[in-house]
């Protein structure tokens, strides 16, 4: 047997051993399991951009400023400036959780959009950078946390000593179905508008 044939057999055996030959091709998003992490991230960012455009939300072309762009993925231009960071994950095979990687709590964005993809459906969470991100100084809980529905979820360093990239692991059951995204997102746009009006009123009162 030739070396190429031996390797081919080993690969085929491993492919079946890992059950990669058992694809749920009747599931709408079954191909998501085929992609590596970077590709899944690109899919999520592209999805959110196209989704927002379908809502007639005006996005700014931020490809010209690569340095600033590193801190966020999407710049909403109108009706007001909002910076979004998008993180995407697929559902774990054994444990029903999503692991969102590469979160930096010090970056300059307004909202973290977490997109969770299963073979059957799409889920999301919208997390406010200013409201939901917490830092606890208590030595027993010290670190960065995210408040989701009143429960704190700790974001963990992806590698020991790496204070730039963190990961958030959350359960499928606390994710929201994508059908609710539009209403929640437009509520956020209204909140930002009211906040801006309040700030203008306060500035006038101070003067």
PDB file of C-alpha atoms in Angstrom:
ATOM      1  CA  UNK A   1       0.000   0.000   0.000  1.00  0.00           C
ATOM      2  CA  UNK A   2       1.318   3.442  -0.951  1.00  0.00           C
ATOM      3  CA  UNK A   3       1.964   6.102   1.737  1.00  0.00           C
ATOM      4  CA  UNK A   4      -0.825   8.231   0.247  1.00  0.00           C
ATOM      5  CA  UNK A   5      -3.306   5.366   0.556  1.00  0.00           C
ATOM      6  CA  UNK A   6      -2.264   4.687   4.153  1.00  0.00           C
ATOM      7  CA  UNK A   7      -2.772   8.339   5.111  1.00  0.00           C
ATOM      8  CA  UNK A   8      -6.105   8.462   3.275  1.00  0.00           C
ATOM      9  CA  UNK A   9      -7.337   5.442   5.243  1.00  0.00           C
ATOM     10  CA  UNK A  10      -6.179   6.966   8.543  1.00  0.00           C
ATOM     11  CA  UNK A  11      -7.980  10.224   7.726  1.00  0.00           C
ATOM     12  CA  UNK A  12     -11.163   8.385   6.720  1.00  0.00           C
ATOM     13  CA  UNK A  13     -11.096   6.316   9.921  1.00  0.00           C
ATOM     14  CA  UNK A  14     -10.636   9.426  12.068  1.00  0.00           C
ATOM     15  CA  UNK A  15     -13.370  11.233  10.131  1.00  0.00           C
ATOM     16  CA  UNK A  16     -15.819   8.449  10.996  1.00  0.00           C
ATOM     17  CA  UNK A  17     -14.475   8.078  14.540  1.00  0.00           C
ATOM     18  CA  UNK A  18     -15.259  11.752  15.194  1.00  0.00           C
ATOM     19  CA  UNK A  19     -18.655  11.237  13.508  1.00  0.00           C
ATOM     20  CA  UNK A  20     -17.935  13.918  10.939  1.00  0.00           C
ATOM     21  CA  UNK A  21     -19.611  11.721   8.350  1.00  0.00           C
ATOM     22  CA  UNK A  22     -22.918  11.990  10.210  1.00  0.00           C
ATOM     23  CA  UNK A  23     -24.009  15.410   9.032  1.00  0.00           C
ATOM     24  CA  UNK A  24     -27.495  16.719   9.799  1.00  0.00           C
ATOM     25  CA  UNK A  25     -27.935  17.973   6.265  1.00  0.00           C
ATOM     26  CA  UNK A  26     -31.685  18.517   6.786  1.00  0.00           C
ATOM     27  CA  UNK A  27     -30.964  21.154   9.453  1.00  0.00           C
ATOM     28  CA  UNK A  28     -31.054  24.686   8.024  1.00  0.00           C
ATOM     29  CA  UNK A  29     -27.674  25.830   9.392  1.00  0.00           C
ATOM     30  CA  UNK A  30     -25.882  22.464   9.468  1.00  0.00           C
ATOM     31  CA  UNK A  31     -22.863  23.864   7.607  1.00  0.00           C
ATOM     32  CA  UNK A  32     -21.957  26.038  10.612  1.00  0.00           C
ATOM     33  CA  UNK A  33     -20.149  23.055  12.155  1.00  0.00           C
ATOM     34  CA  UNK A  34     -17.755  23.015   9.195  1.00  0.00           C
ATOM     35  CA  UNK A  35     -16.189  26.412   9.916  1.00  0.00           C
ATOM     36  CA  UNK A  36     -13.278  27.336  12.156  1.00  0.00           C
ATOM     37  CA  UNK A  37     -13.571  30.048  14.813  1.00  0.00           C
ATOM     38  CA  UNK A  38     -12.341  32.968  12.665  1.00  0.00           C
ATOM     39  CA  UNK A  39     -14.778  32.119   9.892  1.00  0.00           C
ATOM     40  CA  UNK A  40     -17.672  31.927  12.354  1.00  0.00           C
ATOM     41  CA  UNK A  41     -16.742  35.394  13.632  1.00  0.00           C
ATOM     42  CA  UNK A  42     -16.791  36.774  10.090  1.00  0.00           C
ATOM     43  CA  UNK A  43     -20.165  35.136   9.439  1.00  0.00           C
ATOM     44  CA  UNK A  44     -21.664  36.716  12.565  1.00  0.00           C
ATOM     45  CA  UNK A  45     -20.387  40.209  11.795  1.00  0.00           C
ATOM     46  CA  UNK A  46     -21.604  40.036   8.206  1.00  0.00           C
ATOM     47  CA  UNK A  47     -24.976  38.703   9.370  1.00  0.00           C
ATOM     48  CA  UNK A  48     -25.549  41.565  11.839  1.00  0.00           C
ATOM     49  CA  UNK A  49     -24.554  44.178   9.240  1.00  0.00           C
ATOM     50  CA  UNK A  50     -26.978  42.775   6.681  1.00  0.00           C
ATOM     51  CA  UNK A  51     -29.696  42.397   9.303  1.00  0.00           C
ATOM     52  CA  UNK A  52     -29.375  46.052  10.345  1.00  0.00           C
ATOM     53  CA  UNK A  53     -29.404  47.183   6.720  1.00  0.00           C
ATOM     54  CA  UNK A  54     -32.627  45.212   6.227  1.00  0.00           C
ATOM     55  CA  UNK A  55     -34.068  47.347   9.065  1.00  0.00           C
ATOM     56  CA  UNK A  56     -32.977  50.477   7.118  1.00  0.00           C
ATOM     57  CA  UNK A  57     -30.388  51.343   9.772  1.00  0.00           C
ATOM     58  CA  UNK A  58     -27.648  53.554   8.327  1.00  0.00           C
ATOM     59  CA  UNK A  59     -24.137  52.135   8.772  1.00  0.00           C
ATOM     60  CA  UNK A  60     -20.908  54.038   8.295  1.00  0.00           C
ATOM     61  CA  UNK A  61     -18.189  52.561   6.122  1.00  0.00           C
ATOM     62  CA  UNK A  62     -15.432  52.256   8.725  1.00  0.00           C
ATOM     63  CA  UNK A  63     -12.940  50.337   6.596  1.00  0.00           C
ATOM     64  CA  UNK A  64     -10.897  53.516   6.090  1.00  0.00           C
ATOM     65  CA  UNK A  65      -9.849  53.737   9.739  1.00  0.00           C
ATOM     66  CA  UNK A  66      -8.274  50.375  10.547  1.00  0.00           C
ATOM     67  CA  UNK A  67      -6.821  51.468  13.908  1.00  0.00           C
ATOM     68  CA  UNK A  68     -10.077  52.619  15.483  1.00  0.00           C
ATOM     69  CA  UNK A  69     -11.979  49.833  13.733  1.00  0.00           C
ATOM     70  CA  UNK A  70     -10.048  47.299  15.813  1.00  0.00           C
ATOM     71  CA  UNK A  71     -12.122  48.324  18.848  1.00  0.00           C
ATOM     72  CA  UNK A  72     -15.532  47.723  17.260  1.00  0.00           C
ATOM     73  CA  UNK A  73     -17.117  46.009  14.270  1.00  0.00           C
ATOM     74  CA  UNK A  74     -20.052  48.203  13.261  1.00  0.00           C
ATOM     75  CA  UNK A  75     -20.592  51.956  13.332  1.00  0.00           C
ATOM     76  CA  UNK A  76     -24.244  52.967  13.187  1.00  0.00           C
ATOM     77  CA  UNK A  77     -24.342  56.388  11.595  1.00  0.00           C
ATOM     78  CA  UNK A  78     -28.030  57.370  11.801  1.00  0.00           C
ATOM     79  CA  UNK A  79     -30.228  58.216  13.615  1.00  0.00           C
ATOM     80  CA  UNK A  80     -27.290  58.476  16.043  1.00  0.00           C
ATOM     81  CA  UNK A  81     -23.746  57.190  16.424  1.00  0.00           C
ATOM     82  CA  UNK A  82     -23.610  53.779  18.107  1.00  0.00           C
ATOM     83  CA  UNK A  83     -20.594  51.454  18.031  1.00  0.00           C
ATOM     84  CA  UNK A  84     -21.205  47.712  18.101  1.00  0.00           C
ATOM     85  CA  UNK A  85     -18.858  44.815  18.799  1.00  0.00           C
ATOM     86  CA  UNK A  86     -20.088  41.484  17.434  1.00  0.00           C
ATOM     87  CA  UNK A  87     -19.090  38.097  18.836  1.00  0.00           C
ATOM     88  CA  UNK A  88     -20.370  34.872  17.353  1.00  0.00           C
ATOM     89  CA  UNK A  89     -20.319  31.289  18.595  1.00  0.00           C
ATOM     90  CA  UNK A  90     -21.860  27.980  17.669  1.00  0.00           C
ATOM     91  CA  UNK A  91     -23.480  25.703  20.202  1.00  0.00           C
ATOM     92  CA  UNK A  92     -21.161  23.248  21.943  1.00  0.00           C
ATOM     93  CA  UNK A  93     -21.540  19.625  20.860  1.00  0.00           C
ATOM     94  CA  UNK A  94     -21.651  18.114  24.341  1.00  0.00           C
ATOM     95  CA  UNK A  95     -22.505  21.037  26.625  1.00  0.00           C
ATOM     96  CA  UNK A  96     -25.352  23.304  25.504  1.00  0.00           C
ATOM     97  CA  UNK A  97     -23.399  26.548  25.872  1.00  0.00           C
ATOM     98  CA  UNK A  98     -22.001  29.252  23.628  1.00  0.00           C
ATOM     99  CA  UNK A  99     -18.432  30.443  24.159  1.00  0.00           C
ATOM    100  CA  UNK A 100     -17.879  33.985  22.896  1.00  0.00           C
ATOM    101  CA  UNK A 101     -14.159  34.645  22.495  1.00  0.00           C
ATOM    102  CA  UNK A 102     -12.010  37.746  22.125  1.00  0.00           C
ATOM    103  CA  UNK A 103     -14.006  40.124  24.323  1.00  0.00           C
ATOM    104  CA  UNK A 104     -12.077  43.182  25.495  1.00  0.00           C
ATOM    105  CA  UNK A 105     -13.896  45.073  28.285  1.00  0.00           C
ATOM    106  CA  UNK A 106     -11.679  48.127  27.738  1.00  0.00           C
ATOM    107  CA  UNK A 107     -12.511  48.673  24.087  1.00  0.00           C
ATOM    108  CA  UNK A 108     -14.528  51.672  22.981  1.00  0.00           C
ATOM    109  CA  UNK A 109     -17.935  50.349  21.872  1.00  0.00           C
ATOM    110  CA  UNK A 110     -21.481  50.899  23.125  1.00  0.00           C
ATOM    111  CA  UNK A 111     -22.979  47.435  22.834  1.00  0.00           C
ATOM    112  CA  UNK A 112     -21.706  43.891  22.606  1.00  0.00           C
ATOM    113  CA  UNK A 113     -23.869  41.802  20.279  1.00  0.00           C
ATOM    114  CA  UNK A 114     -23.542  38.067  20.952  1.00  0.00           C
ATOM    115  CA  UNK A 115     -24.844  35.866  18.145  1.00  0.00           C
ATOM    116  CA  UNK A 116     -25.323  32.181  18.946  1.00  0.00           C
ATOM    117  CA  UNK A 117     -25.869  29.771  16.066  1.00  0.00           C
ATOM    118  CA  UNK A 118     -27.171  26.217  16.299  1.00  0.00           C
ATOM    119  CA  UNK A 119     -27.798  23.869  13.400  1.00  0.00           C
ATOM    120  CA  UNK A 120     -31.481  24.769  13.621  1.00  0.00           C
ATOM    121  CA  UNK A 121     -31.728  28.378  14.773  1.00  0.00           C
ATOM    122  CA  UNK A 122     -30.226  31.774  15.652  1.00  0.00           C
ATOM    123  CA  UNK A 123     -30.042  33.357  19.104  1.00  0.00           C
ATOM    124  CA  UNK A 124     -28.669  36.605  20.472  1.00  0.00           C
ATOM    125  CA  UNK A 125     -27.991  38.839  23.470  1.00  0.00           C
ATOM    126  CA  UNK A 126     -27.455  42.589  23.400  1.00  0.00           C
ATOM    127  CA  UNK A 127     -25.160  43.687  26.229  1.00  0.00           C
ATOM    128  CA  UNK A 128     -24.619  47.337  27.159  1.00  0.00           C
ATOM    129  CA  UNK A 129     -20.957  48.214  27.633  1.00  0.00           C
ATOM    130  CA  UNK A 130     -21.751  51.057  30.048  1.00  0.00           C
ATOM    131  CA  UNK A 131     -24.492  49.342  32.068  1.00  0.00           C
ATOM    132  CA  UNK A 132     -23.862  45.587  32.041  1.00  0.00           C
ATOM    133  CA  UNK A 133     -20.065  45.362  32.250  1.00  0.00           C
ATOM    134  CA  UNK A 134     -18.833  45.346  35.858  1.00  0.00           C
ATOM    135  CA  UNK A 135     -15.445  45.120  37.529  1.00  0.00           C
ATOM    136  CA  UNK A 136     -15.423  43.639  41.038  1.00  0.00           C
ATOM    137  CA  UNK A 137     -12.461  44.491  43.277  1.00  0.00           C
ATOM    138  CA  UNK A 138     -13.307  42.033  46.061  1.00  0.00           C
ATOM    139  CA  UNK A 139     -10.434  39.520  46.173  1.00  0.00           C
ATOM    140  CA  UNK A 140     -12.804  36.538  46.144  1.00  0.00           C
ATOM    141  CA  UNK A 141     -14.588  37.724  42.995  1.00  0.00           C
ATOM    142  CA  UNK A 142     -12.013  40.063  41.474  1.00  0.00           C
ATOM    143  CA  UNK A 143     -12.320  40.452  37.754  1.00  0.00           C
ATOM    144  CA  UNK A 144     -14.573  41.479  34.889  1.00  0.00           C
ATOM    145  CA  UNK A 145     -18.222  40.416  34.976  1.00  0.00           C
ATOM    146  CA  UNK A 146     -21.258  40.886  32.747  1.00  0.00           C
ATOM    147  CA  UNK A 147     -24.755  41.337  34.149  1.00  0.00           C
ATOM    148  CA  UNK A 148     -27.344  39.359  32.169  1.00  0.00           C
ATOM    149  CA  UNK A 149     -30.890  39.552  33.521  1.00  0.00           C
ATOM    150  CA  UNK A 150     -29.609  40.307  37.013  1.00  0.00           C
ATOM    151  CA  UNK A 151     -27.137  37.413  37.104  1.00  0.00           C
ATOM    152  CA  UNK A 152     -23.393  38.039  36.906  1.00  0.00           C
ATOM    153  CA  UNK A 153     -21.356  35.993  34.429  1.00  0.00           C
ATOM    154  CA  UNK A 154     -17.594  36.212  34.735  1.00  0.00           C
ATOM    155  CA  UNK A 155     -15.528  36.714  31.623  1.00  0.00           C
ATOM    156  CA  UNK A 156     -12.325  34.696  31.816  1.00  0.00           C
ATOM    157  CA  UNK A 157      -8.910  35.414  30.321  1.00  0.00           C
ATOM    158  CA  UNK A 158      -8.526  33.247  27.232  1.00  0.00           C
ATOM    159  CA  UNK A 159      -4.913  32.615  28.212  1.00  0.00           C
ATOM    160  CA  UNK A 160      -3.274  33.113  31.643  1.00  0.00           C
ATOM    161  CA  UNK A 161      -1.941  36.642  31.969  1.00  0.00           C
ATOM    162  CA  UNK A 162      -3.734  37.830  28.822  1.00  0.00           C
ATOM    163  CA  UNK A 163      -5.672  40.891  29.964  1.00  0.00           C
ATOM    164  CA  UNK A 164      -6.785  41.772  26.425  1.00  0.00           C
ATOM    165  CA  UNK A 165      -8.853  38.808  25.268  1.00  0.00           C
ATOM    166  CA  UNK A 166     -11.573  37.317  27.458  1.00  0.00           C
ATOM    167  CA  UNK A 167     -14.240  34.693  26.867  1.00  0.00           C
ATOM    168  CA  UNK A 168     -17.874  34.594  27.964  1.00  0.00           C
ATOM    169  CA  UNK A 169     -19.582  31.216  28.278  1.00  0.00           C
ATOM    170  CA  UNK A 170     -23.364  31.277  28.643  1.00  0.00           C
ATOM    171  CA  UNK A 171     -26.178  28.745  28.446  1.00  0.00           C
ATOM    172  CA  UNK A 172     -28.495  28.347  25.501  1.00  0.00           C
ATOM    173  CA  UNK A 173     -31.513  28.846  27.774  1.00  0.00           C
ATOM    174  CA  UNK A 174     -30.633  32.483  28.548  1.00  0.00           C
ATOM    175  CA  UNK A 175     -30.151  33.439  24.907  1.00  0.00           C
ATOM    176  CA  UNK A 176     -33.002  35.166  23.075  1.00  0.00           C
ATOM    177  CA  UNK A 177     -34.493  34.047  19.774  1.00  0.00           C
ATOM    178  CA  UNK A 178     -33.500  36.188  16.798  1.00  0.00           C
ATOM    179  CA  UNK A 179     -37.170  37.033  16.124  1.00  0.00           C
ATOM    180  CA  UNK A 180     -37.002  39.400  19.132  1.00  0.00           C
ATOM    181  CA  UNK A 181     -33.884  41.226  17.952  1.00  0.00           C
ATOM    182  CA  UNK A 182     -35.483  43.986  15.876  1.00  0.00           C
ATOM    183  CA  UNK A 183     -37.840  45.217  18.597  1.00  0.00           C
ATOM    184  CA  UNK A 184     -35.119  45.194  21.267  1.00  0.00           C
ATOM    185  CA  UNK A 185     -32.639  46.939  19.004  1.00  0.00           C
ATOM    186  CA  UNK A 186     -35.046  49.738  18.109  1.00  0.00           C
ATOM    187  CA  UNK A 187     -35.804  50.187  21.804  1.00  0.00           C
ATOM    188  CA  UNK A 188     -32.070  50.726  22.281  1.00  0.00           C
ATOM    189  CA  UNK A 189     -32.037  53.364  19.534  1.00  0.00           C
ATOM    190  CA  UNK A 190     -34.846  55.210  21.351  1.00  0.00           C
ATOM    191  CA  UNK A 191     -33.025  54.948  24.684  1.00  0.00           C
ATOM    192  CA  UNK A 192     -29.890  56.434  23.159  1.00  0.00           C
ATOM    193  CA  UNK A 193     -31.930  59.280  21.673  1.00  0.00           C
ATOM    194  CA  UNK A 194     -33.596  60.039  25.031  1.00  0.00           C
ATOM    195  CA  UNK A 195     -30.208  59.904  26.763  1.00  0.00           C
ATOM    196  CA  UNK A 196     -28.794  62.387  24.271  1.00  0.00           C
ATOM    197  CA  UNK A 197     -31.757  64.760  24.787  1.00  0.00           C
ATOM    198  CA  UNK A 198     -31.333  64.548  28.570  1.00  0.00           C
ATOM    199  CA  UNK A 199     -27.635  65.378  28.300  1.00  0.00           C
ATOM    200  CA  UNK A 200     -28.439  68.432  26.156  1.00  0.00           C
ATOM    201  CA  UNK A 201     -31.038  69.605  28.705  1.00  0.00           C
ATOM    202  CA  UNK A 202     -28.540  69.226  31.553  1.00  0.00           C
ATOM    203  CA  UNK A 203     -25.903  71.177  29.630  1.00  0.00           C
ATOM    204  CA  UNK A 204     -28.355  74.050  29.104  1.00  0.00           C
ATOM    205  CA  UNK A 205     -29.306  74.057  32.801  1.00  0.00           C
ATOM    206  CA  UNK A 206     -25.640  74.196  33.831  1.00  0.00           C
ATOM    207  CA  UNK A 207     -25.065  77.199  31.572  1.00  0.00           C
TER     208      UNK A 207
END
